[in-house]
């Protein structure tokens, strides 16, 4: 059973955690795990294969003095405890260049996954996410392709349910 991450509620679905047939030893706690982290971790040491529990507890961030999200590549929130939870106890996501975490209602949003134009249409959120895009992005939103050269990263506000998008280019 995975711990719950409120800012990344489906880390298996987004692919940031991988299930393994054979267990691997977590470098932080030393316990065998069948689920390992495959996302960004900003630390002096190169660390791979962290278990979900070491991320959720903050043990990995503390042990390696690391962050799962660049604390400067985020929308602003007023509560420093929310930033601490995001960067030290929430699995990140893999972006093309620099991952960016959206916020709304003075809190970070839940990361839902990578999307393209087709996925936004299928989910029925195209108009909603387009509201906050600049003119160039709105005009070129049809170029978004999941896992393509221009990709969207979809977020949902934990409080009002609004969907927000971050767009990145390879």
CSV table of C-alpha atoms in Angstrom, one decimal:
chain,number,residue,atom,x,y,z
A,1,UNK,CA,0.0,0.0,0.0
A,2,UNK,CA,1.4,3.4,-1.0
A,3,UNK,CA,1.3,6.4,1.3
A,4,UNK,CA,-1.1,9.1,0.1
A,5,UNK,CA,0.5,12.2,-1.4
A,6,UNK,CA,-2.1,15.0,-1.6
A,7,UNK,CA,-0.1,16.9,-4.2
A,8,UNK,CA,0.5,13.8,-6.3
A,9,UNK,CA,-2.4,11.5,-5.6
A,10,UNK,CA,-1.7,8.9,-8.3
A,11,UNK,CA,2.0,8.4,-8.6
A,12,UNK,CA,1.7,4.9,-10.0
A,13,UNK,CA,-0.7,6.2,-12.7
A,14,UNK,CA,1.6,9.1,-13.7
A,15,UNK,CA,4.5,6.7,-13.9
A,16,UNK,CA,6.7,8.4,-11.3
A,17,UNK,CA,6.7,5.2,-9.2
A,18,UNK,CA,7.5,1.9,-10.9
A,19,UNK,CA,6.4,-1.5,-9.6
A,20,UNK,CA,9.2,-4.1,-9.7
A,21,UNK,CA,8.9,-7.9,-10.0
A,22,UNK,CA,11.9,-8.3,-7.8
A,23,UNK,CA,12.5,-6.1,-4.8
A,24,UNK,CA,15.2,-3.5,-4.7
A,25,UNK,CA,16.8,-2.1,-1.5
A,26,UNK,CA,15.9,1.5,-0.8
A,27,UNK,CA,19.1,3.5,-0.4
A,28,UNK,CA,17.5,5.6,2.4
A,29,UNK,CA,16.0,3.1,4.8
A,30,UNK,CA,17.7,-0.1,3.6
A,31,UNK,CA,14.4,-2.0,3.3
A,32,UNK,CA,13.4,-4.0,0.3
A,33,UNK,CA,10.7,-2.5,-1.8
A,34,UNK,CA,8.7,-3.5,-4.9
A,35,UNK,CA,7.9,0.2,-5.7
A,36,UNK,CA,10.6,2.7,-6.5
A,37,UNK,CA,10.7,6.4,-7.4
A,38,UNK,CA,11.7,7.3,-10.9
A,39,UNK,CA,11.5,11.1,-10.8
A,40,UNK,CA,13.6,14.1,-10.1
A,41,UNK,CA,15.5,14.4,-6.8
A,42,UNK,CA,17.7,17.5,-6.4
A,43,UNK,CA,20.6,16.6,-4.1
A,44,UNK,CA,24.4,16.7,-4.1
A,45,UNK,CA,24.5,12.9,-4.1
A,46,UNK,CA,22.9,10.9,-7.0
A,47,UNK,CA,20.2,8.8,-5.5
A,48,UNK,CA,18.0,6.3,-7.3
A,49,UNK,CA,15.3,3.8,-6.3
A,50,UNK,CA,13.8,5.6,-3.2
A,51,UNK,CA,10.8,3.9,-1.6
A,52,UNK,CA,7.5,5.7,-1.3
A,53,UNK,CA,7.7,5.6,2.5
A,54,UNK,CA,11.0,7.5,2.7
A,55,UNK,CA,9.6,10.2,0.4
A,56,UNK,CA,6.3,10.5,2.4
A,57,UNK,CA,8.0,10.7,5.7
A,58,UNK,CA,10.6,13.2,4.5
A,59,UNK,CA,13.4,10.9,5.5
A,60,UNK,CA,14.9,10.9,2.0
A,61,UNK,CA,14.9,14.7,1.7
A,62,UNK,CA,16.5,15.0,5.2
A,63,UNK,CA,19.1,12.2,4.7
A,64,UNK,CA,20.3,13.5,1.4
A,65,UNK,CA,19.5,17.2,1.9
A,66,UNK,CA,17.4,17.1,-1.2
A,67,UNK,CA,14.2,18.2,-2.9
A,68,UNK,CA,11.7,16.5,-5.1
A,69,UNK,CA,10.7,19.8,-6.7
A,70,UNK,CA,12.8,22.9,-7.2
A,71,UNK,CA,11.4,25.3,-4.6
A,72,UNK,CA,11.8,28.3,-7.0
A,73,UNK,CA,9.9,26.6,-9.9
A,74,UNK,CA,6.4,26.9,-8.2
A,75,UNK,CA,3.5,29.2,-8.1
A,76,UNK,CA,3.5,31.1,-4.8
A,77,UNK,CA,1.6,30.1,-1.7
A,78,UNK,CA,1.6,32.0,1.7
A,79,UNK,CA,2.1,29.0,4.0
A,80,UNK,CA,5.8,27.8,4.1
A,81,UNK,CA,4.6,24.4,5.5
A,82,UNK,CA,2.9,23.7,2.2
A,83,UNK,CA,6.1,24.4,0.3
A,84,UNK,CA,8.0,22.2,2.7
A,85,UNK,CA,5.5,19.3,2.1
A,86,UNK,CA,5.7,19.8,-1.7
A,87,UNK,CA,9.5,19.8,-2.0
A,88,UNK,CA,10.4,17.4,0.8
A,89,UNK,CA,7.6,14.9,1.0
A,90,UNK,CA,5.9,14.8,-2.4
A,91,UNK,CA,7.1,12.8,-5.4
A,92,UNK,CA,7.9,15.2,-8.3
A,93,UNK,CA,7.2,14.6,-12.0
A,94,UNK,CA,9.5,14.4,-15.1
A,95,UNK,CA,9.3,17.4,-17.4
A,96,UNK,CA,11.1,18.2,-20.6
A,97,UNK,CA,13.1,21.1,-19.2
A,98,UNK,CA,12.2,22.4,-15.7
A,99,UNK,CA,9.3,21.0,-13.8
A,100,UNK,CA,6.9,23.7,-12.6
A,101,UNK,CA,4.2,23.2,-9.9
A,102,UNK,CA,1.0,25.1,-10.1
A,103,UNK,CA,-0.9,26.6,-7.2
A,104,UNK,CA,-4.5,27.9,-6.8
A,105,UNK,CA,-6.6,29.0,-3.8
A,106,UNK,CA,-3.3,29.7,-1.9
A,107,UNK,CA,-2.3,26.0,-2.0
A,108,UNK,CA,-0.4,23.8,-4.4
A,109,UNK,CA,-2.5,21.8,-6.8
A,110,UNK,CA,-2.6,18.0,-7.3
A,111,UNK,CA,-0.5,16.8,-10.3
A,112,UNK,CA,-2.7,14.7,-12.5
A,113,UNK,CA,-0.3,13.8,-15.3
A,114,UNK,CA,1.0,14.6,-18.7
A,115,UNK,CA,-1.5,15.6,-21.4
A,116,UNK,CA,-1.8,16.7,-24.9
A,117,UNK,CA,-4.6,18.5,-26.8
A,118,UNK,CA,-6.6,15.3,-27.2
A,119,UNK,CA,-6.4,14.4,-23.5
A,120,UNK,CA,-7.6,17.9,-22.6
A,121,UNK,CA,-10.5,17.6,-25.0
A,122,UNK,CA,-11.4,14.1,-23.7
A,123,UNK,CA,-11.3,15.2,-20.1
A,124,UNK,CA,-13.5,18.2,-21.0
A,125,UNK,CA,-11.1,20.8,-19.5
A,126,UNK,CA,-9.7,22.5,-22.6
A,127,UNK,CA,-11.7,25.7,-22.2
A,128,UNK,CA,-11.0,25.8,-18.5
A,129,UNK,CA,-7.2,25.5,-18.8
A,130,UNK,CA,-7.1,27.8,-21.8
A,131,UNK,CA,-8.4,30.7,-19.6
A,132,UNK,CA,-5.0,31.2,-17.9
A,133,UNK,CA,-2.8,30.7,-21.0
A,134,UNK,CA,-1.2,33.6,-22.8
A,135,UNK,CA,-2.3,34.4,-26.3
A,136,UNK,CA,0.5,32.5,-28.1
A,137,UNK,CA,-0.2,29.4,-26.0
A,138,UNK,CA,-3.9,29.6,-26.6
A,139,UNK,CA,-3.4,29.9,-30.3
A,140,UNK,CA,-1.0,26.9,-30.4
A,141,UNK,CA,-2.7,24.6,-27.9
A,142,UNK,CA,-3.5,22.1,-30.6
A,143,UNK,CA,0.2,21.4,-30.9
A,144,UNK,CA,0.2,19.8,-27.4
A,145,UNK,CA,0.9,16.1,-27.7
A,146,UNK,CA,1.3,13.8,-24.7
A,147,UNK,CA,4.9,12.6,-24.7
A,148,UNK,CA,5.6,14.9,-27.7
A,149,UNK,CA,7.9,17.8,-28.2
A,150,UNK,CA,5.3,20.2,-26.7
A,151,UNK,CA,3.5,18.7,-23.8
A,152,UNK,CA,1.1,19.8,-21.1
A,153,UNK,CA,1.2,19.0,-17.4
A,154,UNK,CA,-2.2,19.0,-15.8
A,155,UNK,CA,-3.0,20.1,-12.2
A,156,UNK,CA,-6.3,20.3,-10.2
A,157,UNK,CA,-6.9,22.7,-7.3
A,158,UNK,CA,-7.5,20.8,-4.1
A,159,UNK,CA,-10.0,23.4,-2.9
A,160,UNK,CA,-12.2,24.6,-5.9
A,161,UNK,CA,-11.4,21.8,-8.4
A,162,UNK,CA,-10.2,24.2,-11.1
A,163,UNK,CA,-7.8,22.6,-13.6
A,164,UNK,CA,-4.5,24.4,-14.5
A,165,UNK,CA,-1.9,23.6,-17.1
A,166,UNK,CA,1.9,24.0,-17.4
A,167,UNK,CA,3.3,23.7,-20.9
A,168,UNK,CA,6.9,22.7,-21.5
A,169,UNK,CA,8.9,22.2,-24.7
A,170,UNK,CA,11.7,19.8,-25.3
